[in-house]
Short mmCIF file of N, CA and C and ligand atoms in Angstrom, two decimals:
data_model
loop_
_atom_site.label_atom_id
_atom_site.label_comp_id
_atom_site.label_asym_id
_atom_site.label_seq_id
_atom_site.Cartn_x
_atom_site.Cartn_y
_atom_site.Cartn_z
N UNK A 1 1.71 17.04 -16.37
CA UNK A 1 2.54 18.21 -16.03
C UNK A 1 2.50 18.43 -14.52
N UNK A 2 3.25 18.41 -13.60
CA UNK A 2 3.67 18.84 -12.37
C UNK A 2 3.85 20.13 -12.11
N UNK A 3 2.94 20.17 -11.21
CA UNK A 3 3.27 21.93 -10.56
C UNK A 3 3.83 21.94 -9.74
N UNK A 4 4.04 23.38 -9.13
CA UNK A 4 5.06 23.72 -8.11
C UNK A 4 4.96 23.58 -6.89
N UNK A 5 5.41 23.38 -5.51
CA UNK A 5 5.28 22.95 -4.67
C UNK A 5 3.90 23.87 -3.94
N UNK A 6 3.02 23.02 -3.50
CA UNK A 6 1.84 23.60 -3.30
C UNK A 6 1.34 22.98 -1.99
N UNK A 7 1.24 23.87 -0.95
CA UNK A 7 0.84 23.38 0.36
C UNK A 7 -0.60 24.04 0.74
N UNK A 8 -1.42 24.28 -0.26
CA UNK A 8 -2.97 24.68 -0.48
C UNK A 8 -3.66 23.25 0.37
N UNK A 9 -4.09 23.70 1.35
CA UNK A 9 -4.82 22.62 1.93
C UNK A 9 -6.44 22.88 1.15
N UNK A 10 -7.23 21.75 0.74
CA UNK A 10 -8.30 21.64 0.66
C UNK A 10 -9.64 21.26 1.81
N UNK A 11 -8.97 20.41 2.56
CA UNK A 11 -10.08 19.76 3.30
C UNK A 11 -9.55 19.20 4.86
N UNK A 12 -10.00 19.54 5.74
CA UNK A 12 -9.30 19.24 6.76
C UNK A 12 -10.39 17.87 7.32
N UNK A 13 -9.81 17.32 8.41
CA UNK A 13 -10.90 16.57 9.34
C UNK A 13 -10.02 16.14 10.53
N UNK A 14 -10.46 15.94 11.65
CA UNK A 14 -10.34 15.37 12.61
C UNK A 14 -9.54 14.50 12.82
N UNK A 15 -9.64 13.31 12.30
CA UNK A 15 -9.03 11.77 12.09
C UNK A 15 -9.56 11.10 11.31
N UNK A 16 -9.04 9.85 10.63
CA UNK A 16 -9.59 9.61 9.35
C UNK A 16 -10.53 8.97 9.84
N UNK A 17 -10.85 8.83 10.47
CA UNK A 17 -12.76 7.78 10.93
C UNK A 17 -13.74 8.79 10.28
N UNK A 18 -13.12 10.11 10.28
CA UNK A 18 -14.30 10.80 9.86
C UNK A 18 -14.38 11.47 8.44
N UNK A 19 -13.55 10.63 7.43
CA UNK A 19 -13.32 10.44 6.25
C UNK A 19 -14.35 8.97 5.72
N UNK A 20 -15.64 9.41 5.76
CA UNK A 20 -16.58 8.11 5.88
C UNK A 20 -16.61 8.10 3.99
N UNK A 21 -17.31 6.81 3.72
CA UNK A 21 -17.27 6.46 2.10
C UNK A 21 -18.45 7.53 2.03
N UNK A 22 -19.45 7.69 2.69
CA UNK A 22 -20.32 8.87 2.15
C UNK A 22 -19.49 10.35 1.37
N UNK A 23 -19.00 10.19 2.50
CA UNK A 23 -17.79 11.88 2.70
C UNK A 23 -16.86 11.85 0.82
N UNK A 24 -16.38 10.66 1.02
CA UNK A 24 -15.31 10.14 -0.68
C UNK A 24 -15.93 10.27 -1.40
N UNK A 25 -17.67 9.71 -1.56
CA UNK A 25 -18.61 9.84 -2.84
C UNK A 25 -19.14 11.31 -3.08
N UNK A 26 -19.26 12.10 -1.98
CA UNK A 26 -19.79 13.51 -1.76
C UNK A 26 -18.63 14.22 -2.50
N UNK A 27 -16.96 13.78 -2.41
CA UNK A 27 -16.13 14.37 -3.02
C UNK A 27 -15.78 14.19 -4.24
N UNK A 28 -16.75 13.09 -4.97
CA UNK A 28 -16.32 13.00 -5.95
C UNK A 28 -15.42 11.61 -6.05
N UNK A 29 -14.41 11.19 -4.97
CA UNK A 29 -13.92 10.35 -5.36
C UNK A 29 -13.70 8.91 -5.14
N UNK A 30 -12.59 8.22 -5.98
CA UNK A 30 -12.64 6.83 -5.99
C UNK A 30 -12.27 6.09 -5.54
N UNK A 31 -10.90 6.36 -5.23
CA UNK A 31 -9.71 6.00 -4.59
C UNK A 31 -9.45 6.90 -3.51
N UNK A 32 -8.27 6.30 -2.45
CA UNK A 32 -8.15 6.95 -1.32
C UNK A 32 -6.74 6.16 -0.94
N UNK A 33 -6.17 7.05 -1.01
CA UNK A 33 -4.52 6.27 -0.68
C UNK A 33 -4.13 7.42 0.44
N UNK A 34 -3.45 6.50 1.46
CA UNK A 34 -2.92 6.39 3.17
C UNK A 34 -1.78 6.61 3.41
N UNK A 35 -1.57 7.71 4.00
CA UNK A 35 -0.04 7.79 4.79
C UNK A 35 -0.21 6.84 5.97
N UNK A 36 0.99 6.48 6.21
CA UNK A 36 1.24 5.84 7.66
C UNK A 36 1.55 6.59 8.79
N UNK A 37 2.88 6.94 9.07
CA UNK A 37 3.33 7.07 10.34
C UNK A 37 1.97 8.75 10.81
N UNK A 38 1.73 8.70 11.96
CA UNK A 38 0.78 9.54 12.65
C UNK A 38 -0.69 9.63 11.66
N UNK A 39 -0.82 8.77 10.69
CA UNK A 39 -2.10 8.92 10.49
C UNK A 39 -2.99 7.54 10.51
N UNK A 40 -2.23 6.57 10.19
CA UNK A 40 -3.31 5.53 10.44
C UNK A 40 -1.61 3.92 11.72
N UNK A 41 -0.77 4.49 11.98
CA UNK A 41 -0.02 3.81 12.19
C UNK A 41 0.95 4.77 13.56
N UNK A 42 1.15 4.26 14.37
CA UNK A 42 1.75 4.96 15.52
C UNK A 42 3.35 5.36 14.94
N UNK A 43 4.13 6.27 15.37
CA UNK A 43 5.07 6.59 14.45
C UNK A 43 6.14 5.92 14.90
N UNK A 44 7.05 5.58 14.12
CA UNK A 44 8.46 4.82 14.25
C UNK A 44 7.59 3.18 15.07
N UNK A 45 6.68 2.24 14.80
CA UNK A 45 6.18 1.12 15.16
C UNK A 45 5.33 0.59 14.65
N UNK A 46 5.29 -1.02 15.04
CA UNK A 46 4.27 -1.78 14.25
C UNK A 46 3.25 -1.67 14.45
N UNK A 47 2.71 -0.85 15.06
CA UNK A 47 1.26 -0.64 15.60
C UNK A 47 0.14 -0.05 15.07
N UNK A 48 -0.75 0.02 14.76
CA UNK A 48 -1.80 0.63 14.30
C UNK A 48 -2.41 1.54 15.07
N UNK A 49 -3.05 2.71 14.46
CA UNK A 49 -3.74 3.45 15.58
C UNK A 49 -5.49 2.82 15.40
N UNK A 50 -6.06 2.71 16.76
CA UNK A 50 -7.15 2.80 16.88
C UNK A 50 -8.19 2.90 15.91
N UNK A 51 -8.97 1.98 15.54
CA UNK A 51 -9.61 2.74 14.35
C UNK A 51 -9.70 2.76 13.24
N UNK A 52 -8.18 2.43 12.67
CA UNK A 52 -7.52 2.73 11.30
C UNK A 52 -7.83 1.44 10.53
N UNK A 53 -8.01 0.16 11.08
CA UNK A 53 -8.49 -1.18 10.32
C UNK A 53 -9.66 -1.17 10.12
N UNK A 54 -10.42 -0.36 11.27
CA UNK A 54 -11.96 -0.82 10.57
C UNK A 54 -12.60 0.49 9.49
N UNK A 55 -11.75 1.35 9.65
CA UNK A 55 -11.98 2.77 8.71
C UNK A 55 -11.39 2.17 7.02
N UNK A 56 -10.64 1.41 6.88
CA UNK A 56 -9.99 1.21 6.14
C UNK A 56 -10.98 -0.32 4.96
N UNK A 57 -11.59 -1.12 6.02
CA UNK A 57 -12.52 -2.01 5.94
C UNK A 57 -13.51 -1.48 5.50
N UNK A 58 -14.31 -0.10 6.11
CA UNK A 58 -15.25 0.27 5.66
C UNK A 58 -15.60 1.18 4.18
N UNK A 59 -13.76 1.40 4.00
CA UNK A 59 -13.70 2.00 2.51
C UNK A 59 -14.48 0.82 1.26
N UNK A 60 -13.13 -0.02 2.16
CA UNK A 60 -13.17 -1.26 0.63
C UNK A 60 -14.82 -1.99 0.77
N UNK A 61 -15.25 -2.14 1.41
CA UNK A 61 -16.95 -2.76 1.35
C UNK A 61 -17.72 -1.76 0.77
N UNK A 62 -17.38 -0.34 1.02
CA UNK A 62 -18.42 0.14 0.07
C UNK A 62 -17.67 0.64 -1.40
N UNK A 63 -16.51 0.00 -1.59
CA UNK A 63 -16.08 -0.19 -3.00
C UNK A 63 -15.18 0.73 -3.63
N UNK A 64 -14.57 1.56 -2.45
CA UNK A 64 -13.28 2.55 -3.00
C UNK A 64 -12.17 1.92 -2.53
N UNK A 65 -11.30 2.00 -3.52
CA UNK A 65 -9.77 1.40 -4.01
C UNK A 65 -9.08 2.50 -2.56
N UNK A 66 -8.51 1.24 -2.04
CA UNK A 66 -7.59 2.07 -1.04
C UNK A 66 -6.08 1.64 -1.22
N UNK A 67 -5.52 2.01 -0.43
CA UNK A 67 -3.84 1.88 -0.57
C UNK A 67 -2.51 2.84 -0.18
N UNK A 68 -2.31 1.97 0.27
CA UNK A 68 -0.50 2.66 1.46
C UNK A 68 0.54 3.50 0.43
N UNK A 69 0.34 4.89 0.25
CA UNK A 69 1.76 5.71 -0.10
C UNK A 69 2.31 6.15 1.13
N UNK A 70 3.39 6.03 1.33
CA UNK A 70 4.40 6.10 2.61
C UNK A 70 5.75 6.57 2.17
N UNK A 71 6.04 7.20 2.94
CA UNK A 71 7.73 7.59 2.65
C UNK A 71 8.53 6.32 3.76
N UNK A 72 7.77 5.91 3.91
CA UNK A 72 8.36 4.55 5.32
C UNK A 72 9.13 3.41 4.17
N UNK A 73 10.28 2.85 4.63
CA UNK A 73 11.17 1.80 3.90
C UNK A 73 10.23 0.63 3.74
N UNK A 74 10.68 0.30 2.49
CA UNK A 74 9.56 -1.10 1.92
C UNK A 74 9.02 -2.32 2.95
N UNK A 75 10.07 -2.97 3.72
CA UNK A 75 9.51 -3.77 4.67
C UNK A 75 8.63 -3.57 5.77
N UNK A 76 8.94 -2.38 6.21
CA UNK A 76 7.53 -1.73 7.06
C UNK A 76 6.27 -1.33 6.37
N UNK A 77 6.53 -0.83 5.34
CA UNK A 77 5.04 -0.84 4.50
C UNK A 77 4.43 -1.95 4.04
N UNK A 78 5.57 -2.98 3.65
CA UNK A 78 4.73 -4.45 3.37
C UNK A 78 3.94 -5.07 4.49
N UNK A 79 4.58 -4.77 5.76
CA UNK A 79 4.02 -5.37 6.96
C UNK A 79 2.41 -5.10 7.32
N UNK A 80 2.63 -3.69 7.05
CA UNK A 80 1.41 -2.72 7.28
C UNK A 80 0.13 -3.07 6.02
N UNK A 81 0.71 -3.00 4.78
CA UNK A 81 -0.37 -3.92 3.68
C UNK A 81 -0.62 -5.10 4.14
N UNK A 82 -0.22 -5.88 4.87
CA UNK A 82 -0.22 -6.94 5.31
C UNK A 82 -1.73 -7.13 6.20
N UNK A 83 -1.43 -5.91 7.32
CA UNK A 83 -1.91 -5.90 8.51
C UNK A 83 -3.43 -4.91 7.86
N UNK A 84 -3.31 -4.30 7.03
CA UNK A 84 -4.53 -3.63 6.05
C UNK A 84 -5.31 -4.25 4.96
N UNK A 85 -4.37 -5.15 4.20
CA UNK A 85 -4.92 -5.88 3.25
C UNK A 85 -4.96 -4.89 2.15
N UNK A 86 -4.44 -4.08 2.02
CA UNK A 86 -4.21 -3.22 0.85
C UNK A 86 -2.72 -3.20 -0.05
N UNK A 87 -2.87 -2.77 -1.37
CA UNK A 87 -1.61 -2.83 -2.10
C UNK A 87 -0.46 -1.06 -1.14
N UNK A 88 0.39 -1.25 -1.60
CA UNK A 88 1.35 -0.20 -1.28
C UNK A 88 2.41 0.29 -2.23
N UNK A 89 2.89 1.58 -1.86
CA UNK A 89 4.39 2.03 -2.66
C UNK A 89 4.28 2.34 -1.19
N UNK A 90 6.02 2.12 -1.33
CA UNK A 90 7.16 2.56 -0.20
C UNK A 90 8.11 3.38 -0.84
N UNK A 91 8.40 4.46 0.51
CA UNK A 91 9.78 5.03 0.17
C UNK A 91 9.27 6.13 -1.34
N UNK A 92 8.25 6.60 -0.48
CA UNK A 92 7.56 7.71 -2.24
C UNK A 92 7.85 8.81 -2.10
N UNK A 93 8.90 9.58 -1.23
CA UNK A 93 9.52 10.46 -1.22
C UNK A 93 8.32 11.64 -1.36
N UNK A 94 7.13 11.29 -0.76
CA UNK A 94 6.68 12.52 -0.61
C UNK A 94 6.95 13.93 -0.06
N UNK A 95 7.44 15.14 -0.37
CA UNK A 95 6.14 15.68 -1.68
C UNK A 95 6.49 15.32 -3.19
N UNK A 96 7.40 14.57 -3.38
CA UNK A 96 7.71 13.85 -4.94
C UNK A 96 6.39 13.18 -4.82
N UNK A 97 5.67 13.77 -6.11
CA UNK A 97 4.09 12.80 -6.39
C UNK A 97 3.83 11.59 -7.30
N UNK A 98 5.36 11.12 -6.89
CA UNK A 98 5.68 9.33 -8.22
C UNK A 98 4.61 8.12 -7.43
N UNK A 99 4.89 8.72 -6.42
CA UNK A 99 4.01 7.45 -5.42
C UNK A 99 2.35 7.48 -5.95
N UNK A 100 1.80 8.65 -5.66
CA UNK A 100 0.71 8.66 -5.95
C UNK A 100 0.13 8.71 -7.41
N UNK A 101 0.79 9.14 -8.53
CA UNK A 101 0.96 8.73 -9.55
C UNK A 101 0.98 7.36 -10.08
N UNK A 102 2.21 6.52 -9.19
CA UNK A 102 2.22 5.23 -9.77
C UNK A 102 1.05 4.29 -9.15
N UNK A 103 0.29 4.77 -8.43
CA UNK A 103 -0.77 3.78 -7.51
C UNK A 103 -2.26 4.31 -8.18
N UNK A 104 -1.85 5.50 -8.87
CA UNK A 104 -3.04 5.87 -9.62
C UNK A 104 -3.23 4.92 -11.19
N UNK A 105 -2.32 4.56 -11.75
CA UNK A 105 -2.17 3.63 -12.64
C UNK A 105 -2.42 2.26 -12.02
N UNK A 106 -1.95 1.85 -11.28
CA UNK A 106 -1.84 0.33 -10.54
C UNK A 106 -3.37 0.31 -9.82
N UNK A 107 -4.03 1.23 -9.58
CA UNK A 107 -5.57 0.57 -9.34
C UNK A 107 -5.97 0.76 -10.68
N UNK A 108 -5.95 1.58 -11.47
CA UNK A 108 -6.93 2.49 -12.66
C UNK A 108 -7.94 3.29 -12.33
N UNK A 109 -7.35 4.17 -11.37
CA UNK A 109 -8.10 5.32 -11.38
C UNK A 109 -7.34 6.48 -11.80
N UNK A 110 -8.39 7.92 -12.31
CA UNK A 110 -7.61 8.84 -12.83
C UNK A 110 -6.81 9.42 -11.41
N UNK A 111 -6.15 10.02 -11.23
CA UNK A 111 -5.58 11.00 -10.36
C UNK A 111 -6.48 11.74 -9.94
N UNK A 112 -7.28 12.91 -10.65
CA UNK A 112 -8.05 13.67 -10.17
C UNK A 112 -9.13 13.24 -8.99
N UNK A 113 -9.64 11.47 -9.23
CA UNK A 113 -10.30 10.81 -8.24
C UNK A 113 -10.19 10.06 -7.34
N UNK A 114 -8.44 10.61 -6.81
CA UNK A 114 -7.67 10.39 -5.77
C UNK A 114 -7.77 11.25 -4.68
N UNK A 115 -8.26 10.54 -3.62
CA UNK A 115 -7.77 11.60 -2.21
C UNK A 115 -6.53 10.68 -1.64
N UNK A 116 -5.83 11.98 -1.18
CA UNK A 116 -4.54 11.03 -0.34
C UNK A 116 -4.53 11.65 1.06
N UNK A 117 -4.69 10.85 1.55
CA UNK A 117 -5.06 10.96 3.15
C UNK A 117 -3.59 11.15 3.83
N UNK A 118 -3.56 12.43 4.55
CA UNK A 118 -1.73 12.65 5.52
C UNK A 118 -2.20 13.47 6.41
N UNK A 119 -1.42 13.30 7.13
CA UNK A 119 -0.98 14.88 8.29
C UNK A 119 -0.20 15.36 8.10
N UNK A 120 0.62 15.66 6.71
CA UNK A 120 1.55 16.49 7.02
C UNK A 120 1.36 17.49 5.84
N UNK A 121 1.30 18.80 6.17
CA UNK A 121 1.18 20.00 5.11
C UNK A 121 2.26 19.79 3.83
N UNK A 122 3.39 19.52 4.46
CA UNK A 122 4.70 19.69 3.61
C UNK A 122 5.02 18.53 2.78
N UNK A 123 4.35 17.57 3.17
CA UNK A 123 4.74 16.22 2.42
C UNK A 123 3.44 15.59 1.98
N UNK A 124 2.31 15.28 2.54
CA UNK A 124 1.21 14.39 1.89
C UNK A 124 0.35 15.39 0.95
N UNK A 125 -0.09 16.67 1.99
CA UNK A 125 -1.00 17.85 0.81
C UNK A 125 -0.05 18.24 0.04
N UNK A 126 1.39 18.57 0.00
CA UNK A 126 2.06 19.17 -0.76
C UNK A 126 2.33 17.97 -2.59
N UNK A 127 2.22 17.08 -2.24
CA UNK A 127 2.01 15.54 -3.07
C UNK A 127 0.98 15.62 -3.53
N UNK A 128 0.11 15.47 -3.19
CA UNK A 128 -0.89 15.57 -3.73
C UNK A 128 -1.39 16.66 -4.69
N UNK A 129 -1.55 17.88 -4.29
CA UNK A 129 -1.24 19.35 -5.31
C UNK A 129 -0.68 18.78 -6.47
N UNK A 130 0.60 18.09 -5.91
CA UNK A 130 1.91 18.59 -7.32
C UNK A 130 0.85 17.66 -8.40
N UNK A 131 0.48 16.26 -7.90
CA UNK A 131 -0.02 15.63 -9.41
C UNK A 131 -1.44 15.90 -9.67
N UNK A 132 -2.15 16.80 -8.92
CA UNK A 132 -3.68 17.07 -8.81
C UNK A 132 -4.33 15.79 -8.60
N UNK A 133 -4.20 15.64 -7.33
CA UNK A 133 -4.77 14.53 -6.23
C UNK A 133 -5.68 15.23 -5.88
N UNK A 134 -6.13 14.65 -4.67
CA UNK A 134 -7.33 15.91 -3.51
C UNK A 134 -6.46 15.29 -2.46
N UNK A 135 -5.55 16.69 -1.84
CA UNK A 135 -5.37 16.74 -0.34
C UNK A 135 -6.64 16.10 0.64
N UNK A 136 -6.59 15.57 1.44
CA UNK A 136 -7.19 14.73 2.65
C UNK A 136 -6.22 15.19 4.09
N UNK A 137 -6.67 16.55 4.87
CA UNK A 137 -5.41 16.55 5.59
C UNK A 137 -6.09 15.82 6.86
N UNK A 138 -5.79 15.47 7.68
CA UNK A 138 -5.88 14.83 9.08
C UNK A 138 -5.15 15.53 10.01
N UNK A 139 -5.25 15.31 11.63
CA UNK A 139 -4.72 16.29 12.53
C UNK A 139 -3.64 14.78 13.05
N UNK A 140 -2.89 15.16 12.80
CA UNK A 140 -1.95 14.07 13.70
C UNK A 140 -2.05 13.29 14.87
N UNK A 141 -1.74 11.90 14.46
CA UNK A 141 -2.09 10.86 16.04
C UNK A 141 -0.76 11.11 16.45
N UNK A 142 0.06 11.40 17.78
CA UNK A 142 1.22 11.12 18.20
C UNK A 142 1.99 11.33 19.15
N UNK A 143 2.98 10.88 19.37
CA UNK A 143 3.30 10.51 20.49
C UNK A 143 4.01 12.10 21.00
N UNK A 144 3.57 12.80 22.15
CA UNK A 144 3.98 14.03 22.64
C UNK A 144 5.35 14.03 22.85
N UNK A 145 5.89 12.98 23.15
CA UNK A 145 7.44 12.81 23.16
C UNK A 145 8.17 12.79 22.08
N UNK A 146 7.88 11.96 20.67
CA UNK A 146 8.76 12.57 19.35
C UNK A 146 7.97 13.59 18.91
N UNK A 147 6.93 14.23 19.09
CA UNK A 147 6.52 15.79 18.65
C UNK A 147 7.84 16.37 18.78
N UNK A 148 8.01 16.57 20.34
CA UNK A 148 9.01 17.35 20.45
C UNK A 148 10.65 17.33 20.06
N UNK A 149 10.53 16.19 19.10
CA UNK A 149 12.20 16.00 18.34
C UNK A 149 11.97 16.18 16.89
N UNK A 150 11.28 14.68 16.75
CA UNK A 150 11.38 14.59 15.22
C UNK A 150 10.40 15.42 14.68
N UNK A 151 9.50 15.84 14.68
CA UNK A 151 7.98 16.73 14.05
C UNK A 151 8.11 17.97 13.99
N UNK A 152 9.24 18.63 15.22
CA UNK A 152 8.61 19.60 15.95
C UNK A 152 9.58 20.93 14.66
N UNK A 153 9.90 20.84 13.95
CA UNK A 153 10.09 22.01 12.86
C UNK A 153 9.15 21.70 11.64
N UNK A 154 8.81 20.96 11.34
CA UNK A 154 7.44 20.76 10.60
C UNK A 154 6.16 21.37 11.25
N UNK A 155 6.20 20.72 11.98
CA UNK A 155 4.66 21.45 12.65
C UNK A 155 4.51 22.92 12.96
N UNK A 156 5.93 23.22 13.26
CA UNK A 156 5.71 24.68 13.44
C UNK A 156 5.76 25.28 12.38
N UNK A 157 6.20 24.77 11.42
CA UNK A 157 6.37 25.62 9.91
C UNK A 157 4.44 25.29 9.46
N UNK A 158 4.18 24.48 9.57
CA UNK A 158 2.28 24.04 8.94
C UNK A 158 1.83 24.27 10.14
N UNK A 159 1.57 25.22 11.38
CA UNK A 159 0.34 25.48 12.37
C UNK A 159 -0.39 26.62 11.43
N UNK A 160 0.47 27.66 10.90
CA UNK A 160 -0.34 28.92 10.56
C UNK A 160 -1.04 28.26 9.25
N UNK A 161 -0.60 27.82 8.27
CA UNK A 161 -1.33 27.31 7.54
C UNK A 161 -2.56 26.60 7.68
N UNK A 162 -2.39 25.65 8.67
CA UNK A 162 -3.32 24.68 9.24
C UNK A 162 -4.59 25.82 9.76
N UNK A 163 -4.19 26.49 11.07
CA UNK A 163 -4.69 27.87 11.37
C UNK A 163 -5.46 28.25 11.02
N UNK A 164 -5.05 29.17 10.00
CA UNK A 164 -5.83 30.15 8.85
C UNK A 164 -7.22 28.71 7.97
N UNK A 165 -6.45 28.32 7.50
CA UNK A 165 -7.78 27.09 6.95
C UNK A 165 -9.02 27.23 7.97
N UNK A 166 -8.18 26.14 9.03
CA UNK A 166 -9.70 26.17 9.98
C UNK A 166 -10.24 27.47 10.30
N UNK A 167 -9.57 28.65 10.95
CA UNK A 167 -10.33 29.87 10.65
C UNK A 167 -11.77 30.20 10.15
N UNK A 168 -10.57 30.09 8.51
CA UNK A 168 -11.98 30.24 7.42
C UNK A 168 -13.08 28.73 6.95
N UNK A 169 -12.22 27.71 7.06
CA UNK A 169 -13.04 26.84 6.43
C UNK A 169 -13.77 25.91 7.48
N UNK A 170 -12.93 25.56 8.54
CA UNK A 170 -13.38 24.47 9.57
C UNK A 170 -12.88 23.30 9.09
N UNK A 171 -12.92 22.29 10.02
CA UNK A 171 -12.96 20.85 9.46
C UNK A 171 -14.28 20.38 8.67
N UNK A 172 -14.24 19.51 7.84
CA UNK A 172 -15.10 19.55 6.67
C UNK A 172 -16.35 18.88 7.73
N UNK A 173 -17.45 19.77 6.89
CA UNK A 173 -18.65 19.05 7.78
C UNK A 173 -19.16 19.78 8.53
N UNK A 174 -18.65 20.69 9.31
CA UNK A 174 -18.43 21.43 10.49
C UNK A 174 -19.52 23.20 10.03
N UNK A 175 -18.94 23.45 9.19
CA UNK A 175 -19.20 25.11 8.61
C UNK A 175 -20.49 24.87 7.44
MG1 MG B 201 2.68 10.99 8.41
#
């Protein structure tokens, strides 16, 4: 059953380096599926951010199922599984939660022992909610120049949200 659009952040952090396999087992979970653009991948390019291969390396050695949900078109996500070594869905129309749903079957894990790792309030935590994932939010890697085009009514719609969280909760770890 799918619920209603839900932008309840659970857990904030920094950048995903500091989403360690300790941190996944402490949460309970098994799996850990990846947005791309501003969280582990520079936005609109083939590039990786800093970090994001060996964070991603250090999942799978200590034995949690990882993997690319992206709203990014199939050939750029294949590239990027490529460049990760992980399986993918493309084009998952997040906050539609088919993506994370269908990757929850395709490893065999339940949903509930899914974190899905994003920066974006409106699309990766809001996905996650709908199929009862665990939000994983991250603070965005990106470029100050498309902030200010493509991002920049998103972000202003998720600061107070974002906001109020850290407020009360902090980034996880922190409080
Ligand atoms: Mg993103």
């Amino acid at each position: 059953m799918l619920r209603e659009k839900d932008t309840t952040i659970k857990y904030m952090f920094r950048e995903t380096n500091d989403i360690t396999p300790e941190i996944v087992r402490e949460l309970g979970l098994e799996a850990i599926l990846f947005d791309l653009d501003n969280t582990t991948v520079k936005d609109a390019t083939l590039s990786t951010i800093p970090g994001a291969i060996s964070w991603i390396k250090s999942l799978k050695e200590a034995g949690i199922k990882v993997a690319i949900v992206t709203n990014t078109p199939h050939i750029r996500a294949y590239w990027f599984s490529k460049t990760f070594g992980v399986k993918f869905h493309a084009f998952a129309k997040k906050p539609l939660p088919f993506g994370i749903l269908r990757m929850s079957r395709k490893l065999g894990v339940e949903v509930s022992k899914i974190g899905m790792v994003g920066d974006q309030v409106f699309t990766d935590v809001a996905a996650a909610n709908r199929c009862g994932a665990v939000p994983l939010l991250v603070d965005p890697v990106e470029n100050k120049w498309f902030w200010k085009n493509h991002y920049k009514k998103n972000r202003i719609k998720e600061k107070p949200i974002r906001d109020a969280f850290l407020k009360e909760y902090g980034y996880y770890g922190d409080k």
